[in-house]
Amino acid sequence: MTSRGGSEFDGRHVEFQQLAWYPSDGQYWILVSGPPLGWSGRAYAGKATLYSVGIDDVHAIWTSGTQPNLRVQKNELGWEASYADQDRFYNNLPKPYVFDVYKFDYDSRNFQRVIHYSY
């Protein structure tokens, strides 16, 4: 069942990063992100999703939605995301970029955003 997926990342250059592994459950938390394979304009429409992948179940735990120039990567706390605030970026307003950090707690299987910085 886990070998079948949806079409949410079709047509994208996809990157996979393992965030966590729970061997007792046979479950992985996988961070998937990527830009479209081709784009034009000032920004690309980035997208990211954190999936729980088990033996007989795959479901989304967190999703970024589509954000201009979104880049997501693991870090020591959990993961970070940088992107352009759509309204500020396209209206040429100051501080159009955003940097978010999410803290992940392995034991409680929980996360929270701990930094939201505009620059």
Short mmCIF file of C-alpha atoms in Angstrom, two decimals:
data_model
loop_
_atom_site.label_atom_id
_atom_site.label_comp_id
_atom_site.label_asym_id
_atom_site.label_seq_id
_atom_site.Cartn_x
_atom_site.Cartn_y
_atom_site.Cartn_z
CA MET A 1 0.00 0.00 0.00
CA THR A 2 2.83 2.43 0.71
CA SER A 3 4.22 2.02 -2.80
CA ARG A 4 1.16 3.77 -4.21
CA GLY A 5 0.99 7.54 -3.87
CA GLY A 6 -0.97 10.55 -4.95
CA SER A 7 -0.21 13.00 -7.68
CA GLU A 8 0.62 15.95 -5.41
CA PHE A 9 4.30 15.97 -6.46
CA ASP A 10 3.90 15.04 -10.14
CA GLY A 11 5.91 17.37 -12.38
CA ARG A 12 8.29 18.45 -9.60
CA HIS A 13 11.96 17.93 -8.85
CA VAL A 14 11.32 16.08 -5.60
CA GLU A 15 13.68 15.70 -2.65
CA PHE A 16 13.11 13.22 0.18
CA GLN A 17 14.56 13.62 3.68
CA GLN A 18 13.99 11.20 6.55
CA LEU A 19 12.97 13.16 9.63
CA ALA A 20 12.35 10.23 11.98
CA TRP A 21 12.16 6.45 12.18
CA TYR A 22 10.03 4.57 14.70
CA PRO A 23 11.28 0.98 14.48
CA SER A 24 8.70 -0.38 16.96
CA ASP A 25 5.88 0.76 14.63
CA GLY A 26 7.69 0.27 11.33
CA GLN A 27 6.96 3.94 10.65
CA TYR A 28 9.02 6.68 9.00
CA TRP A 29 8.41 10.41 8.90
CA ILE A 30 9.57 11.65 5.49
CA LEU A 31 9.88 15.31 4.47
CA VAL A 32 9.14 15.71 0.75
CA SER A 33 9.63 18.97 -1.13
CA GLY A 34 10.39 20.35 -4.53
CA PRO A 35 9.91 23.00 -7.18
CA PRO A 36 8.18 22.41 -10.53
CA LEU A 37 10.36 20.90 -13.25
CA GLY A 38 9.93 24.03 -15.36
CA TRP A 39 8.79 27.52 -14.46
CA SER A 40 8.97 31.11 -15.57
CA GLY A 41 8.50 34.36 -13.76
CA ARG A 42 9.95 35.85 -10.60
CA ALA A 43 9.43 32.79 -8.42
CA TYR A 44 8.68 29.10 -8.60
CA ALA A 45 5.79 27.50 -6.77
CA GLY A 46 7.49 25.41 -4.08
CA LYS A 47 5.64 22.80 -2.09
CA ALA A 48 6.48 20.60 0.94
CA THR A 49 4.73 17.86 2.92
CA LEU A 50 5.71 15.79 5.93
CA TYR A 51 4.39 12.24 5.55
CA SER A 52 3.99 9.42 8.03
CA VAL A 53 4.81 6.25 6.10
CA GLY A 54 3.94 2.90 7.67
CA ILE A 55 3.50 -0.65 6.50
CA ASP A 56 -0.14 -0.17 5.48
CA ASP A 57 -0.72 3.58 5.80
CA VAL A 58 0.62 6.82 4.33
CA HIS A 59 -0.79 10.16 5.44
CA ALA A 60 0.23 13.80 5.49
CA ILE A 61 1.13 15.21 8.91
CA TRP A 62 2.06 18.75 7.80
CA THR A 63 1.92 20.60 4.51
CA SER A 64 3.31 24.00 3.54
CA GLY A 65 0.85 24.75 0.81
CA THR A 66 2.30 26.31 -2.33
CA GLN A 67 4.76 29.10 -1.51
CA PRO A 68 6.96 31.22 -3.81
CA ASN A 69 10.59 30.02 -3.82
CA LEU A 70 10.00 27.54 -0.98
CA ARG A 71 13.04 25.60 0.24
CA VAL A 72 12.75 23.07 3.07
CA GLN A 73 15.49 21.11 4.84
CA LYS A 74 16.15 19.20 8.03
CA ASN A 75 18.10 20.84 10.82
CA GLU A 76 19.14 19.96 14.39
CA LEU A 77 15.74 20.95 15.83
CA GLY A 78 13.52 19.43 13.13
CA TRP A 79 13.22 21.32 9.87
CA GLU A 80 13.34 24.82 8.43
CA ALA A 81 11.52 26.51 5.59
CA SER A 82 12.42 29.67 3.70
CA TYR A 83 10.06 31.25 1.19
CA ALA A 84 8.71 34.53 -0.13
CA ASP A 85 5.58 36.03 1.40
CA GLN A 86 3.36 36.12 -1.67
CA ASP A 87 1.69 39.50 -0.95
CA ARG A 88 4.91 41.30 0.04
CA PHE A 89 7.03 39.70 -2.71
CA TYR A 90 4.75 40.46 -5.66
CA ASN A 91 3.87 43.95 -4.39
CA ASN A 92 7.56 44.87 -3.94
CA LEU A 93 7.13 45.59 -0.23
CA PRO A 94 9.97 45.55 2.32
CA LYS A 95 10.91 42.28 4.04
CA PRO A 96 9.36 39.95 1.45
CA TYR A 97 11.10 36.79 2.68
CA VAL A 98 10.23 34.48 5.57
CA PHE A 99 12.28 31.96 7.55
CA ASP A 100 10.44 29.42 9.73
CA VAL A 101 11.90 26.78 12.04
CA TYR A 102 9.90 23.81 13.31
CA LYS A 103 11.00 21.95 16.43
CA PHE A 104 10.34 18.21 16.40
CA ASP A 105 9.99 16.06 19.53
CA TYR A 106 10.77 12.43 18.71
CA ASP A 107 9.25 10.97 21.89
CA SER A 108 5.88 12.76 21.74
CA ARG A 109 5.74 12.70 17.92
CA ASN A 110 4.84 16.34 17.97
CA PHE A 111 6.23 19.53 16.41
CA GLN A 112 5.72 23.25 16.65
CA ARG A 113 6.92 26.34 14.84
CA VAL A 114 9.46 28.08 17.09
CA ILE A 115 10.81 30.76 14.74
CA HIS A 116 8.92 32.92 12.24
CA TYR A 117 11.25 35.63 10.95
CA SER A 118 10.62 38.12 8.11
CA TYR A 119 13.50 39.81 6.36
#
